[in-house]
CSV table of C-alpha atoms and ligand atoms in Angstrom, one decimal:
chain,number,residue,atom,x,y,z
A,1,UNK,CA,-10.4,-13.2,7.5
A,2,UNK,CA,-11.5,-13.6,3.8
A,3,UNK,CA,-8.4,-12.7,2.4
A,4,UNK,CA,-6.5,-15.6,3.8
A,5,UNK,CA,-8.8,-17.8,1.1
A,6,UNK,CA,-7.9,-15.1,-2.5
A,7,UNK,CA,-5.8,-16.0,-4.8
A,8,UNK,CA,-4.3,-13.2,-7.1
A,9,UNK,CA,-4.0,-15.2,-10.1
A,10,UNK,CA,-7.8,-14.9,-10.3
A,11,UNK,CA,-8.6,-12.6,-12.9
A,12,UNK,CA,-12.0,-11.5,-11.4
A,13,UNK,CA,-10.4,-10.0,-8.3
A,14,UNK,CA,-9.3,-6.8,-10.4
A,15,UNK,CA,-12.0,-6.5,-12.6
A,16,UNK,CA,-13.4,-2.6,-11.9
A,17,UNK,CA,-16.4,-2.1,-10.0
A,18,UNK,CA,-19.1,0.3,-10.9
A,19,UNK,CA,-19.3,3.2,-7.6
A,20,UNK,CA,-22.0,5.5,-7.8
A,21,UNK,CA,-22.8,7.1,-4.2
A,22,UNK,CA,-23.6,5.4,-0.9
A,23,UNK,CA,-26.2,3.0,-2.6
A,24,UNK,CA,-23.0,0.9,-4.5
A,25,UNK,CA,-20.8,0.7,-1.8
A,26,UNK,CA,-21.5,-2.7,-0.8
A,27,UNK,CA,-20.4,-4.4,-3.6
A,28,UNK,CA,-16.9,-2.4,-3.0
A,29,UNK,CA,-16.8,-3.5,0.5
A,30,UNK,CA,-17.1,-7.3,-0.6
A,31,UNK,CA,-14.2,-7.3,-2.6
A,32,UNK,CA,-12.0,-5.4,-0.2
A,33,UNK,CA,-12.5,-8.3,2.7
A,34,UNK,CA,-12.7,-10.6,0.3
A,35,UNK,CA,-9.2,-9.7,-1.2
A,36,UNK,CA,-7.8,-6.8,0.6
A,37,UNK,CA,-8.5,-4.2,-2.6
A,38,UNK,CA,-10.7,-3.4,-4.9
A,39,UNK,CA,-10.9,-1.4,-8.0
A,40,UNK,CA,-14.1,1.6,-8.5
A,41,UNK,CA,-14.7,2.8,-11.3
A,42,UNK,CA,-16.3,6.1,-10.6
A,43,UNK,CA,-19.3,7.0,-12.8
A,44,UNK,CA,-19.6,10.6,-11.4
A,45,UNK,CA,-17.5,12.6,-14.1
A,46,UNK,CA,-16.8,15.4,-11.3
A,47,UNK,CA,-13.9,17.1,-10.2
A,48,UNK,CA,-11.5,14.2,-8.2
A,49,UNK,CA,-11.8,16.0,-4.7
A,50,UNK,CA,-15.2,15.5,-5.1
A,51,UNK,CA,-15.3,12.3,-5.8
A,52,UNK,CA,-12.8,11.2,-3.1
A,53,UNK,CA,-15.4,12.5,-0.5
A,54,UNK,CA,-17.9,10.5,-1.9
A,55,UNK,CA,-16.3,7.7,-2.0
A,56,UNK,CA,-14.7,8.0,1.3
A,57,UNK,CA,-18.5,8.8,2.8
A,58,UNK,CA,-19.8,5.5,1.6
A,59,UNK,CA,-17.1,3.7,3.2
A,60,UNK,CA,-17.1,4.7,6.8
A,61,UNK,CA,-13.4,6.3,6.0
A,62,UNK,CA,-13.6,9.8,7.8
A,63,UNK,CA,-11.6,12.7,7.3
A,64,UNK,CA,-8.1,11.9,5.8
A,65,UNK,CA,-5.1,11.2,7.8
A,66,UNK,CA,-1.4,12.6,7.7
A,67,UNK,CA,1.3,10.2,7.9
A,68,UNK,CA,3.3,11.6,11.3
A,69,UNK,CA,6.5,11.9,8.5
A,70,UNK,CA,4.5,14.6,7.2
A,71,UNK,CA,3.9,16.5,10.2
A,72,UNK,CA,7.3,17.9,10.8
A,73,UNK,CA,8.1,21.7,9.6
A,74,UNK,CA,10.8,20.0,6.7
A,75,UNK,CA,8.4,18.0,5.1
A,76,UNK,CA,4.7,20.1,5.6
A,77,UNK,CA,4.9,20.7,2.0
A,78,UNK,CA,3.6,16.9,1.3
A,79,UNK,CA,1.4,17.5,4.5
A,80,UNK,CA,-2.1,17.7,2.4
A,81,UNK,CA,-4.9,15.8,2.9
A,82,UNK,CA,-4.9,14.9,-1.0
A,83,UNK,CA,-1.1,13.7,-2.2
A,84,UNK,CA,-0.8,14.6,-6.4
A,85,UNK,CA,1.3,12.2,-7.3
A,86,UNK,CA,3.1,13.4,-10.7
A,87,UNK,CA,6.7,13.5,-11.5
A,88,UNK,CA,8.3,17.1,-10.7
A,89,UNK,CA,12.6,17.0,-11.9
A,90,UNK,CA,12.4,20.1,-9.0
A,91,UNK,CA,11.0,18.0,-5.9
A,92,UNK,CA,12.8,15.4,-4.1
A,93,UNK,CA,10.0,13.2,-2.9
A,94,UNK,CA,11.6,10.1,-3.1
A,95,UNK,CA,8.6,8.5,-4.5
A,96,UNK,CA,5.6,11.2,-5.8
A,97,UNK,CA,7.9,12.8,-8.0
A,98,UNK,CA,10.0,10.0,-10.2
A,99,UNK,CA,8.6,7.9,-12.6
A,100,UNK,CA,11.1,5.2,-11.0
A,101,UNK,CA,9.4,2.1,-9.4
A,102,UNK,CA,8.8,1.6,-5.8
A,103,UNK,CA,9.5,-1.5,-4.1
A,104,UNK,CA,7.0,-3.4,-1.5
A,105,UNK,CA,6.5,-0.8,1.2
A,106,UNK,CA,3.7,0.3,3.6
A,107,UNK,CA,2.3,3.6,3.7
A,108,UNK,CA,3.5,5.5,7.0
A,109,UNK,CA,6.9,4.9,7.3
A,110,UNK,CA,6.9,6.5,10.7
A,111,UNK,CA,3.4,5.1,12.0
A,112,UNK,CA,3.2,2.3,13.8
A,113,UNK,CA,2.0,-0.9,12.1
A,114,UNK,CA,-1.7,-0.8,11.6
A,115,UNK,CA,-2.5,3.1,12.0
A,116,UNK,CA,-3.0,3.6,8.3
A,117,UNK,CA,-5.5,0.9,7.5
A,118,UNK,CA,-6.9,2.7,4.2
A,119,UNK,CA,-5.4,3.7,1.1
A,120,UNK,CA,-6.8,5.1,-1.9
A,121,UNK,CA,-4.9,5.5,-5.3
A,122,UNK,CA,-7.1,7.7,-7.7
A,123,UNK,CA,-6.1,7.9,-11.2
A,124,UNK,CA,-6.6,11.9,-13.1
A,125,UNK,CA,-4.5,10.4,-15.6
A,126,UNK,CA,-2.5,7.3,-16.5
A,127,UNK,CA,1.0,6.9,-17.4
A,128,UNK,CA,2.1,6.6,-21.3
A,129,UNK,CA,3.6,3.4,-20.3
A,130,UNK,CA,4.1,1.5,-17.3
A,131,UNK,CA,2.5,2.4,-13.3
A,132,UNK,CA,1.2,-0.2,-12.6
A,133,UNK,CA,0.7,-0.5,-9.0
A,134,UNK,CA,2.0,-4.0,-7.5
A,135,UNK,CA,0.1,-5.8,-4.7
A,136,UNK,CA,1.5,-8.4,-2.5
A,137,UNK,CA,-1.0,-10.2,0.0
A,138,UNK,CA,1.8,-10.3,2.5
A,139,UNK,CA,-0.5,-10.8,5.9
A,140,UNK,CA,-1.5,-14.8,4.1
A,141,UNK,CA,2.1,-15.0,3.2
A,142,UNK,CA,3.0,-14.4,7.0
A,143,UNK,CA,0.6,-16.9,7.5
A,144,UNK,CA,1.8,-19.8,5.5
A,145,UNK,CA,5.6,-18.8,6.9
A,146,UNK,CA,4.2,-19.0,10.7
A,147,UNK,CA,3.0,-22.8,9.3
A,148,UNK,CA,5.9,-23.9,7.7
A,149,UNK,CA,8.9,-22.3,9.9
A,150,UNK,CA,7.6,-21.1,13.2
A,151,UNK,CA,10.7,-19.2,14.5
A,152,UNK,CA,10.7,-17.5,11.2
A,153,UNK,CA,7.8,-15.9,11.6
A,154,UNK,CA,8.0,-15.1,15.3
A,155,UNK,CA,11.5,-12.5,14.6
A,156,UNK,CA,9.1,-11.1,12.0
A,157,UNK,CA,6.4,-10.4,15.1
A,158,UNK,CA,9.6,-9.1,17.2
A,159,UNK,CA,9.3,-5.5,18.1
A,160,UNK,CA,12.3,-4.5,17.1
A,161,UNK,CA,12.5,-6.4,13.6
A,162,UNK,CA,12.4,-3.8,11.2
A,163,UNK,CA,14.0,0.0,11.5
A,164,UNK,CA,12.4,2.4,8.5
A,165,UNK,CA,14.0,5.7,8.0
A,166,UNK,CA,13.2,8.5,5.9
A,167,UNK,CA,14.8,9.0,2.9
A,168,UNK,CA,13.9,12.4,1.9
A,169,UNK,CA,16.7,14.8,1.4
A,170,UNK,CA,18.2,16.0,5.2
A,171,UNK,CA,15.3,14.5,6.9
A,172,UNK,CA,16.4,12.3,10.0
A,173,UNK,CA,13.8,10.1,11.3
A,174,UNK,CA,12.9,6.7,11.8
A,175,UNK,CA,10.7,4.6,13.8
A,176,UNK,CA,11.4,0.6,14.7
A,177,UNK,CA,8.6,-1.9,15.2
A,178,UNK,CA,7.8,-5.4,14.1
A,179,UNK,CA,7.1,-6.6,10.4
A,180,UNK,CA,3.8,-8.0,11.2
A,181,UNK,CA,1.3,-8.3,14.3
A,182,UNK,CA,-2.1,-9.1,15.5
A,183,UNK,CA,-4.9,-6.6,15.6
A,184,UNK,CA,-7.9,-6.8,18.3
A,185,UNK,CA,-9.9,-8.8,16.1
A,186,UNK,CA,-7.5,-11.5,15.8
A,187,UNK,CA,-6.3,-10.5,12.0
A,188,UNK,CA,-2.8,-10.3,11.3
A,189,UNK,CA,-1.4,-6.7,10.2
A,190,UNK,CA,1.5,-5.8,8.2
A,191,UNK,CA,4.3,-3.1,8.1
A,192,UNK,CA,6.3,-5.4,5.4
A,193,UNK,CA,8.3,-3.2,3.6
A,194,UNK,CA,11.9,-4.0,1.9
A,195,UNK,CA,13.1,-0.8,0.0
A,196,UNK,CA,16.0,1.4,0.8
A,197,UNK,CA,14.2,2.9,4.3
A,198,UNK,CA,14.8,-0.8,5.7
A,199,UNK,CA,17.5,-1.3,8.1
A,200,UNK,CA,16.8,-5.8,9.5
A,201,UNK,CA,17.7,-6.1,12.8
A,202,UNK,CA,19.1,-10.1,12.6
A,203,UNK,CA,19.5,-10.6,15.9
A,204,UNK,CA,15.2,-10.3,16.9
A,205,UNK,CA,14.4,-14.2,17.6
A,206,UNK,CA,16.1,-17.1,16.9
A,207,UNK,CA,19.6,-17.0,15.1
A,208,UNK,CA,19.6,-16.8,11.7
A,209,UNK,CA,15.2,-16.9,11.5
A,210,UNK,CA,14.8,-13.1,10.5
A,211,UNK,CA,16.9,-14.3,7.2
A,212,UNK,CA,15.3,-17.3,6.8
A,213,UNK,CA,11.8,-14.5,6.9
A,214,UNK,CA,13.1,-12.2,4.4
A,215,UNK,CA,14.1,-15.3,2.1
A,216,UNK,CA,10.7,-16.5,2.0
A,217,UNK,CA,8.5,-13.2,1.8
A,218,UNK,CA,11.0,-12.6,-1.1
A,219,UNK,CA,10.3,-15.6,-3.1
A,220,UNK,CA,6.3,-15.2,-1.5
A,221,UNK,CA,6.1,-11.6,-3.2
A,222,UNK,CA,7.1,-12.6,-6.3
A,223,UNK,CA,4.4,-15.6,-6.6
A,224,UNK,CA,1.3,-14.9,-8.7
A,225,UNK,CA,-0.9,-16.6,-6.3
A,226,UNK,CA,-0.3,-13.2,-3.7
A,227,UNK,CA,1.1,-10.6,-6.4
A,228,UNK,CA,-1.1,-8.7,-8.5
A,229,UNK,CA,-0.5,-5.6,-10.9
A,230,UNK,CA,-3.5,-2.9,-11.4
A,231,UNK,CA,-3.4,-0.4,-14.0
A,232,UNK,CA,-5.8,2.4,-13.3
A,233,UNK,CA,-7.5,4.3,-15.9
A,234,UNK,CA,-8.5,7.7,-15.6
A,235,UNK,CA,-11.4,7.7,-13.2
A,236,UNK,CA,-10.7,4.6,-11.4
A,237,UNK,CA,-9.7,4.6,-7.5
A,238,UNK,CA,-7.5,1.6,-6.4
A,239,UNK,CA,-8.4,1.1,-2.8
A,240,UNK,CA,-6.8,-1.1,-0.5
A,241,UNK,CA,-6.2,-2.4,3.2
A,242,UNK,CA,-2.5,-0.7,3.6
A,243,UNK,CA,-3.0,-2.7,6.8
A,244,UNK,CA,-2.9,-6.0,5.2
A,245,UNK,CA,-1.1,-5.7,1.6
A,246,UNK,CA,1.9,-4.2,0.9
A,247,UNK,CA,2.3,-2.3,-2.2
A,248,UNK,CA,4.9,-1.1,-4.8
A,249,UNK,CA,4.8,0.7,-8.8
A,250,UNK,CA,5.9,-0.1,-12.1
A,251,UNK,CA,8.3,2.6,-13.0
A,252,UNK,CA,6.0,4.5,-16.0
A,253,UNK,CA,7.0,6.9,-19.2
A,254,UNK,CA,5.1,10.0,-19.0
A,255,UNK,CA,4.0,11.7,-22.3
A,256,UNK,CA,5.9,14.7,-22.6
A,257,UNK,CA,2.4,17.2,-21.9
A,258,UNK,CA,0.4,14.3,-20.1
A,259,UNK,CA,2.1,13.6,-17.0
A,260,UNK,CA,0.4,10.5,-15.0
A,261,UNK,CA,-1.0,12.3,-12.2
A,262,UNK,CA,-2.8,10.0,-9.5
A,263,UNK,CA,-4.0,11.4,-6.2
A,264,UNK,CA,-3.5,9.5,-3.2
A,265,UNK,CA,-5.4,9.8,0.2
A,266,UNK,CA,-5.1,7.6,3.5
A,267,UNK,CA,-7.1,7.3,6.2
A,268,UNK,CA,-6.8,5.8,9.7
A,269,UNK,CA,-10.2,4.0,9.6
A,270,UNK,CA,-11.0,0.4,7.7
A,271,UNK,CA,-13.6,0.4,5.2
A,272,UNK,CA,-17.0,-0.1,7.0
B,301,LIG,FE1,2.8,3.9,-1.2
């Protein structure tokens, strides 16, 4: 896997590039093995939906997916295919509708690790101050952990490492699997999330390894060389492997008639 080899620090891996139909798509698909995201910059000044189905035609994505959470009858209102993310004092999404930050999660709290391989972030309008979205390349920091502390890393493969539960308002459901696996092509996958819908089971593998894990992805996600903040500008799309990154947001200000509004869309399929 490419990714294993990118370093965040380097300042060319977030530098916006130019998408404009089926023709430019290769470029895009370079930078996404090469470090797991990439930024377009969309040059069709269209309506968003629009361009979303574009961009998700040159990529192989398919037809957007719903994350099972959002296929229950409580939570069907943030059931659409296209998520507007904006901050609403009147909805209790813990994270579409604050301007709070978000800590290192995966998308699909209740999916099972690898389902949601796509994500796409696309930006209407940015923040005032502040949104950036955070990137941590967790899969290569899984893979330095399995070199350095090899019982570590096997209670984060454990199927029963990591409990997430939804935290929306009188919602009960959870779903428990392991932090990290191994996908048919041999590529390691990630479900690495540590935000307030984790529950660590310490007793998966060896006593006391699952701490030692959680000690180093810590420190890992907080070193330049696999963290990386993006700022979108309006008409940018942040797409990235959900499979293999975690991600998290800067909290943001909003301008009090200009509220950042980004649209998010996932899909099941890998960029092709
Ligand atoms: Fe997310």
């Amino acid at each position: 896997m490419q990714q294993s080899q990118t370093d965040f620090r380097d300042p060319s891996c977030a530098e916006p590039v130019g998408f404009a139909g089926r023709d430019t798509a290769g470029h895009l698909l370079q930078r996404l093995e090469q470090h797991g995201f990439v930024v377009a910059a969309i040059d069709d000044p269209g309506p968003p939906d629009a361009q979303m189905v574009a961009l998700s035609a040159a990529l192989g994505l398919g037809d957007p997916y719903i994350p099972a959470l959002y296929r229950h009858a409580e939570t069907v209102n943030y059931s659409a295919s296209y998520s507007h993310i904006l901050s609403n004092p009147h909805d209790q999404h813990p994270g579409f509708s604050t301007t709070a930050g978000q800590d290192w999660h995966v998308d699909g709290l209740l999916d099972e690790i690898g389902t949601i391989k796509t994500t796409v972030l696309y930006c209407v309008r940015a923040a005032q101050r502040g949104g950036e979205t955070l990137l941590f390349n967790s899969v290569v920091a899984f893979a330095e952990l399995r070199e350095q502390d090899p019982a570590a890393a096997e209670a984060l493969l454990s199927p029963d490492a990591l409990t997430r539960s939804s935290t929306i308002p009188a919602i009960d459901l959870s779903a428990t699997g392991p932090v990290f696996s191994v996908d048919p092509g041999g590529n390691y996958i990630t479900r690495y999330t540590d935000n307030d819908t984790c529950t660590w089971n310490f007793s998966a593998g060896p006593a006391g390894a699952l701490r030692r894990a959680l000690d180093f992805l810590r420190v890992a996600a907080d070193n330049p060389r696999y963290q990386r903040a993006v700022l979108l500008r309006a008409g940018q799309a942040l797409i990235f492997r959900n499979d293999r990154l975690s991600h998290g947001r800067r909290s943001y200000e909003d301008s009090p008639d200009a509220r950042r509004h980004l649209i998010r869309v996932l899909y099941a399929n890998a960029p092709v």
